[in-house]
Each structure stands twice: as C-alpha cells, then as structure tokens.
Coordinates of C-alpha atoms and ligand atoms in Angstrom, one line a residue:
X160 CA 72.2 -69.6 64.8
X161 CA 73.1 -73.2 63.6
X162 CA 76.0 -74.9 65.3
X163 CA 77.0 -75.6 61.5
X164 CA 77.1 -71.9 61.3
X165 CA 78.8 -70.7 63.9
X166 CA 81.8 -73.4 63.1
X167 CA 81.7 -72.5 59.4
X168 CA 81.7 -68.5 60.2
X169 CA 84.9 -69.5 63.0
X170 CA 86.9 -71.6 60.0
X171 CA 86.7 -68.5 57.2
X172 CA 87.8 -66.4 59.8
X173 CA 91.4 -66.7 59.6
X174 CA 92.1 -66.2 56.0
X175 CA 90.3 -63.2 55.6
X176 CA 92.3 -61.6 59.1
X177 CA 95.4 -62.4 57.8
X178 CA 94.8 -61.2 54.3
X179 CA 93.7 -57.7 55.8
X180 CA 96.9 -57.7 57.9
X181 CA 99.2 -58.3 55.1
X182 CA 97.1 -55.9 53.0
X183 CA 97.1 -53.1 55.8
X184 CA 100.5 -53.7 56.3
X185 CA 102.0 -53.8 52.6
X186 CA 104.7 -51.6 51.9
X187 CA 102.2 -49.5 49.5
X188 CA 100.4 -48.1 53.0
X189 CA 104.0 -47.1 54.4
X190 CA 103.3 -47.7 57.5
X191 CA 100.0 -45.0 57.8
X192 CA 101.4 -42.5 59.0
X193 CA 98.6 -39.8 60.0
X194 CA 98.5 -37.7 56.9
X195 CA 100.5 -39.4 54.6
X196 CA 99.0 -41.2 50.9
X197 CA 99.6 -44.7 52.6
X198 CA 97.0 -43.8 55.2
X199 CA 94.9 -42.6 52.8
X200 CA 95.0 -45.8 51.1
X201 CA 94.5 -47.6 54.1
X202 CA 91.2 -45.5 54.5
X203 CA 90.3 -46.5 51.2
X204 CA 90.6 -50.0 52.4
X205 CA 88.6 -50.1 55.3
X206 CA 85.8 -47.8 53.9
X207 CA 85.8 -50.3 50.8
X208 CA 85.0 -53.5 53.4
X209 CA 82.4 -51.0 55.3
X210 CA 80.4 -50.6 52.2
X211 CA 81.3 -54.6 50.9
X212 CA 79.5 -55.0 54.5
X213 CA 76.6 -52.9 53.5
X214 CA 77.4 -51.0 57.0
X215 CA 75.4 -47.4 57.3
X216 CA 77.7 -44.2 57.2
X217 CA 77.0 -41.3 59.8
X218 CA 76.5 -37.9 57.9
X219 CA 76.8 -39.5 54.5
X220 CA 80.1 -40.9 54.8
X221 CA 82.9 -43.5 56.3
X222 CA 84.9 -40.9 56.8
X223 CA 84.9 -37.9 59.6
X224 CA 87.8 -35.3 59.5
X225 CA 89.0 -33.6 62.4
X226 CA 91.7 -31.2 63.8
X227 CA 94.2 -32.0 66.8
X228 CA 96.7 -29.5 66.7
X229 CA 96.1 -25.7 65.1
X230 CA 99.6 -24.4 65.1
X231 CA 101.0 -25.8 62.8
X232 CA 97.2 -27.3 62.1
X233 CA 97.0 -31.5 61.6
X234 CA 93.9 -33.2 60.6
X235 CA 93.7 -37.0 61.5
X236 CA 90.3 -38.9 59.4
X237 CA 88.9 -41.4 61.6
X238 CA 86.5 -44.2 59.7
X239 CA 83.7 -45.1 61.0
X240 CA 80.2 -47.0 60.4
X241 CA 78.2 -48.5 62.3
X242 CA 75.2 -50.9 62.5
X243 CA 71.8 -51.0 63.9
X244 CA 70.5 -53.9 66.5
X245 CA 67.6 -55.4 67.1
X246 CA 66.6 -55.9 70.5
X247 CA 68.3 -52.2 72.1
X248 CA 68.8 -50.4 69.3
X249 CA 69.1 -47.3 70.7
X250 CA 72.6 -49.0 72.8
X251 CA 75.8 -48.7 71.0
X252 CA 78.8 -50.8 71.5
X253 CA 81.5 -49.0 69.9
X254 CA 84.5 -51.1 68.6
X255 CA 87.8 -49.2 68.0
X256 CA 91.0 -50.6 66.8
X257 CA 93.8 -47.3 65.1
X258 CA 94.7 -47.8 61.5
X259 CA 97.6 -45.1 62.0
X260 CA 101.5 -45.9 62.5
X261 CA 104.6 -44.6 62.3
X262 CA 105.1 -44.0 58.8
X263 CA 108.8 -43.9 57.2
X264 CA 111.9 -43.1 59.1
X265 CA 114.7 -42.6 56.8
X266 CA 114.6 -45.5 54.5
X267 CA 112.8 -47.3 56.8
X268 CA 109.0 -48.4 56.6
X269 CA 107.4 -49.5 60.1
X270 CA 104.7 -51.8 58.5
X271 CA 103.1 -51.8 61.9
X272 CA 101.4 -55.2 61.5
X273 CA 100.4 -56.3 64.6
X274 CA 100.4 -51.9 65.9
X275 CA 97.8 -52.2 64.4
X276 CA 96.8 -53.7 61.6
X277 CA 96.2 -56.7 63.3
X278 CA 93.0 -54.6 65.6
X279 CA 91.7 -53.3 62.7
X280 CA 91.0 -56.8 60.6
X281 CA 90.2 -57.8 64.3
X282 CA 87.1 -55.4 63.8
X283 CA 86.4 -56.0 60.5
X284 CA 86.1 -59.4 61.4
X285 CA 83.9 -58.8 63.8
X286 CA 81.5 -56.3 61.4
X287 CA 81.1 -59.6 59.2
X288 CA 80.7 -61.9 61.6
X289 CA 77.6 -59.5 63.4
X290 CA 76.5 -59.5 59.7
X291 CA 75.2 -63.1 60.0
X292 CA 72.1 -62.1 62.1
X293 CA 70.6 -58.9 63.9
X294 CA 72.9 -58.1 66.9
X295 CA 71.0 -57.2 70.2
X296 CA 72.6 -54.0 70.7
X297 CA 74.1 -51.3 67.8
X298 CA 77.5 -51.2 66.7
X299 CA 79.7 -48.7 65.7
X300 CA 83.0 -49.9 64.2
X301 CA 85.5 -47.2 64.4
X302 CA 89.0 -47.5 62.8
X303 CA 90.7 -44.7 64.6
X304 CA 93.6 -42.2 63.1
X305 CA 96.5 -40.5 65.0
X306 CA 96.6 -42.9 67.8
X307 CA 100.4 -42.7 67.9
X308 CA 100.6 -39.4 68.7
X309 CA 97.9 -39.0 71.3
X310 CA 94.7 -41.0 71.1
X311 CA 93.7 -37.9 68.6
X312 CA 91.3 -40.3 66.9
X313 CA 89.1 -41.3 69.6
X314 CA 89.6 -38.1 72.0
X315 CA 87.5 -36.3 68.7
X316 CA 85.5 -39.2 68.4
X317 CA 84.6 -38.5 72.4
X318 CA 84.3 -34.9 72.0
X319 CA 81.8 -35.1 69.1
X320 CA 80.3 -38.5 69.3
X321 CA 77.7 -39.0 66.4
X322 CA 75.3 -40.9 69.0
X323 CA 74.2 -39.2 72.4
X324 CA 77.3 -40.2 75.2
X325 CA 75.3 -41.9 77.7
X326 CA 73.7 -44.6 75.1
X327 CA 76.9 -46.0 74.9
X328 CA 77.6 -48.9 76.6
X329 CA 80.7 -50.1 76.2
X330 CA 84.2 -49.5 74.3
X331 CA 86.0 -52.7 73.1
X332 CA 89.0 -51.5 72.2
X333 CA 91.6 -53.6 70.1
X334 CA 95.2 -52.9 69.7
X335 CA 97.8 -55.4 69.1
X336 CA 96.2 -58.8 68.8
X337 CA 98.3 -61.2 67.1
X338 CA 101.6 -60.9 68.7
X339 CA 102.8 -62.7 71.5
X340 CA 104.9 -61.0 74.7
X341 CA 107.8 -62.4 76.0
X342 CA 105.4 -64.4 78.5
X343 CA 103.3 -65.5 75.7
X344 CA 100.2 -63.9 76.9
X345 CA 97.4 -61.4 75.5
X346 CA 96.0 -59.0 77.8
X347 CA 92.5 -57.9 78.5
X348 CA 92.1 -54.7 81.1
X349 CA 88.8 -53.8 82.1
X350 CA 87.0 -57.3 82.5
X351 CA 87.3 -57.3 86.3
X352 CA 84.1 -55.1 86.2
X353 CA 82.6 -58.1 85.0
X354 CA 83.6 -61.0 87.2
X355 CA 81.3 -63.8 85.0
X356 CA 82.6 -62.9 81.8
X357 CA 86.4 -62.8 83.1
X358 CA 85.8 -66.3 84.5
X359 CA 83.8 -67.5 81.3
X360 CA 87.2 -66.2 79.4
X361 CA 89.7 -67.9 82.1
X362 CA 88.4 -71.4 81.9
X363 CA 88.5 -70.8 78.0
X364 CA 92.0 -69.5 77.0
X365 CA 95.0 -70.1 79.0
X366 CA 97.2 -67.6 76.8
X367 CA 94.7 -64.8 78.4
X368 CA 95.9 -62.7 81.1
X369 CA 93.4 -60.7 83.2
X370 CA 95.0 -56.9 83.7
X371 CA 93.6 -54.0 86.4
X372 CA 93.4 -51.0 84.4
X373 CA 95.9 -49.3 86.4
X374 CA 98.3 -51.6 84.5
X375 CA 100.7 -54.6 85.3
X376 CA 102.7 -52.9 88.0
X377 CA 104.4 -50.5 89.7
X378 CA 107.9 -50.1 88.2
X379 CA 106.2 -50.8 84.7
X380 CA 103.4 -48.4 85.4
X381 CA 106.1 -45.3 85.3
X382 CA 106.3 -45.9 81.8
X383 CA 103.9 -44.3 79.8
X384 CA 102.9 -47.3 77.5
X385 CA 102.2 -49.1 80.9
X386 CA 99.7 -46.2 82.0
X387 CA 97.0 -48.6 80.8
X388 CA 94.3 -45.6 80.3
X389 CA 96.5 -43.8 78.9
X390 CA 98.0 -46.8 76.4
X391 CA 95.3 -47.0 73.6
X392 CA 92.2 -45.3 72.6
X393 CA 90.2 -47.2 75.0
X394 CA 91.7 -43.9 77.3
X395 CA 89.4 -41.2 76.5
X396 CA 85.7 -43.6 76.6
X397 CA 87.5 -44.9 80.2
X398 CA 87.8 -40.9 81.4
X399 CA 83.6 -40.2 79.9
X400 CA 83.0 -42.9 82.2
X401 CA 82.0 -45.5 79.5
X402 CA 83.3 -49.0 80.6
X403 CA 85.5 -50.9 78.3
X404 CA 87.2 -54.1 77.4
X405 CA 90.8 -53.6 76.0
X406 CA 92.4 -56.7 73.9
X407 CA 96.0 -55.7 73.7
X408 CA 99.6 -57.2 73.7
X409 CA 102.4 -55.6 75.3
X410 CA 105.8 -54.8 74.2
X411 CA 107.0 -57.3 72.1
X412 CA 111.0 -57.8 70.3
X413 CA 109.0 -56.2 67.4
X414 CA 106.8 -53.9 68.9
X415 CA 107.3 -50.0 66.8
X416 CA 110.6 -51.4 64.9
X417 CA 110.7 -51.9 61.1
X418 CA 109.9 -55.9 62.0
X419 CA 106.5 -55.8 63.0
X420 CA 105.3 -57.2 59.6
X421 CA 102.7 -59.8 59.0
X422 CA 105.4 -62.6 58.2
X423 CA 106.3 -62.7 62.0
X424 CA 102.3 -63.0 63.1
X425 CA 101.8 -66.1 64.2
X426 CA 98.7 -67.7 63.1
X427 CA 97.9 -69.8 66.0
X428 CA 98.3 -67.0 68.8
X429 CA 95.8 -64.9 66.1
X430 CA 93.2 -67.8 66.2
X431 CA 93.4 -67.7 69.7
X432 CA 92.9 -64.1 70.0
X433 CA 89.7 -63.4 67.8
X434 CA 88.0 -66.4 69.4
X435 CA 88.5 -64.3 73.0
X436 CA 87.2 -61.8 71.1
X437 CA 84.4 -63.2 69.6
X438 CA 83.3 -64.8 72.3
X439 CA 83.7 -61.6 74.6
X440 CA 80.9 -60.5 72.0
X441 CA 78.6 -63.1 72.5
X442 CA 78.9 -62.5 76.4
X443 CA 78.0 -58.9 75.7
X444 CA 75.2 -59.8 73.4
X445 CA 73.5 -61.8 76.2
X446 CA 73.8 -58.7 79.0
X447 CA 70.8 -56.2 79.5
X448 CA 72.5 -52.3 78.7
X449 CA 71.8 -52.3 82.8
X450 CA 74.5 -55.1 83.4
X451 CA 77.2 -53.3 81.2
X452 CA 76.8 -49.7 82.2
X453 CA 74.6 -48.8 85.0
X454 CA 74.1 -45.5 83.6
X455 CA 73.3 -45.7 80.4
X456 CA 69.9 -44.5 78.9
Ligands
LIG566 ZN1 98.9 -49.4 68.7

C-alpha cells in the first residue's frame, strides 16, 4: 500500500474512534449491562458497522447467544464476524475487546468509556483499516458480552469456537485503551513471547510498558484484577494454549466509577494507543502462522 495511504487511513482514524466511544458510551446504552436494552443497542451498533464493513457472519448472523449460568439461567450475546485472508486463510487471528459494563446502580449510569468502549472502537478500527487490502491471515473480530462478571463471553466463545481451535493463532485482546494510569503507561502482556516485535514496539512508544503475564507484581498480583490471565478475556484463549497480545490500562481514578465517560479520554494517549496497535498488526501480518504459534495447523 501507498505511503499516501497508509498516512491518510492513520489521520481518519481518530474521529471515527472517538465518535464510537462517545456513541458506545451515551447515556441511551446505560452502561451495557449484560441483558439490559442498552446492551442491546450497543449490539445493534456494532453489528450495524459489521455489515457497513461488508464483514461475513458465522451461521447467518453477527450475533451468537449463549448461557452462563442455569439457575437462575443468564444469556450473554457475543457479536462477532469475521474476515477471510489471503495468503493463510485457513489462520485466524481473533480480535476481542467486551462491549458489556456495569449498567445502572441506583441513579447512577457507569458509561464505561474507556471499560470498554474504548476496545471495541479499538477493533472496529482495526476491521476498517484490514478493509483496505486482503490481510495475510483471517480475522475474526469478536465484541465480547458479560466480561464483567466472568470472561462469560469469550469462555463460550472458547468452548464453541466457530473455526477449528488449533487454526487459531493468536488472541489480541483489547480492553481499556485510552486511559492513562497513574504512571502514564499502557500495558501490553504477552509480547515477551515475541522478543522482535516487543523491541520493534519499545523503540516506538515510550508510553508502552512491557508486562509478564503473571502480572506487575507480587503484592498487586493478590488482587484479582492483577491476575493478568484472569483480568480480561484474553484468559480463557491463554488457558487453550493460544498465545495472545493484551492492550490494556490499569486502574485508573476513573476506572468502574460513574466518571469513566468519553469527555475524560484523552485524545493524544488514544492516538498513541491505536498506532501500538496498528502497528502490532502489521508485525503479525509479516509472521509465518509457525512464528506465532508453533502448533497451529
Ligand atoms: Zn474491561
């Protein structure tokens, strides 16, 4: 592709993440609870920019149901789609980011912009920008429900995968992009299994830190949001043995109160974030299915 391109694809990328932050974040999705009308709507959303993408369904359909608990019985609906590549087709990189949040408390709405709206227009803006040419390997974008409660979304999503388990690659998993902790950094876990693209990423952005997936430390590992497998949906791919890249923030002054809303993203630290991102794509895109996961046939 073009230099020209590539810079021109780069520059429309902000307006269209933030407008799907605010959007995926307005008060009418109150805060996506799992189960609620504003998840719904945020379904309606993200299946809407599947089709807009011309993206293909699995089974007919963006959306896949599934049960998580059967007394009293919930459903979560993941949405998924996914696109076919060119050179190993039959090699899926699956890209997950949860739409769900907390919902209403009270009188209180938790927008959750950057938990996680901010992954999901992440991905989206990823599916457009892999819409430009014919990726090497196959996508499968897949906006994940009832994260909060248990990594429901992607545990089904394991258990049942539409594609057989061992032709997937790799998980990139993105929750939390656009905020900032107090340090000022953004996190990826699960790059040390690849020591070029980690140093490719190092010499690029300075706001990156490098995690082990075991977490940032000791003390912090006791809590359960710093048992890293165990943090976001990358988890259950991690424990199939599918090797993943996690783009994630950690706690932030906003992070699950009623001010995490897209007037408190900042724009620059979002910038910075999709370009690791993108980038991190364009590493993968150059790796033989060998190189990523050993296994994998
Ligand atoms: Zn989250």
């Amino acid at each position: 592709m073009p230099v020209a391109a590539l810079l021109l694809i780069a520059f429309c990328a902000q307006a269209d993440l933030l407008t799907d932050i605010q959007k995926l974040s307005d008060t009418d999705m109150q805060g996506r609870k799992t189960g609620t009308a504003g998840a719904g709507l945020a379904r309606e959303l993200i299946s809407e920019r599947f089709a807009h993408l011309r993206l293909d369904r699995f089974n007919n359909s963006y959306q896949q149901a599934f049960v998580y608990s059967s007394w009293p019985e919930k459903t979560g609906i993941n949405v998924l789609a996914w696109r076919r590549g060119c050179t190993y087709p039959n090699h899926y990189i699956v890209v997950t980011a949860h739409y769900d949040h907390l919902g209403i408390q009270g009188r209180k709405i938790f927008h959750g912009a950057d938990d996680n709206a901010s992954g999901v227009a992440a991905m989206l803006e990823l599916a457009a920008r892999l819409n430009h040419f014919c990726p090497v390997y196959s996508y499968i974008f897949l906006a994940t429900d009832a994260e909060e409660s248990g990594l429901h979304g992607s545990k089904a999503f394991i258990a049942k995968p539409p594609v057989p388990p061992g032709s997937i690659v790799m998980n990139l998993n993105l929750d939390m992009i656009s905020q900032p902790d107090r340090r000022g950094k953004l996190y990826l876990t699960g790059a040390r299994r690849y020591p070029a693209l980690a140093a490719q990423l190092d010499a690029t952005f300075s706001t990156l830190q490098f995690l082990h997936h075991r977490g940032p430390g000791r003390i912090a590992r006791d809590n359960p949001r710093y048992n890293w497998p165990n943090a976001s949906d990358h988890g259950p791919f991690h424990r199939a043995g599918i090797p993943y890249l996690f783009f994630g923030g950690q706690e932030h002054a906003y992070y699950h109160t009623v001010q995490d809303t897209w007037q408190r993203i900042e724009p620059v630290f979002l910038d910075m974030a999709m370009q690791a991102i993108w980038q991190t794509v364009q590493w993968l895109e150059q790796q033989p299915p060998q190189a990523l996961r050993p296994d994998s046939h």
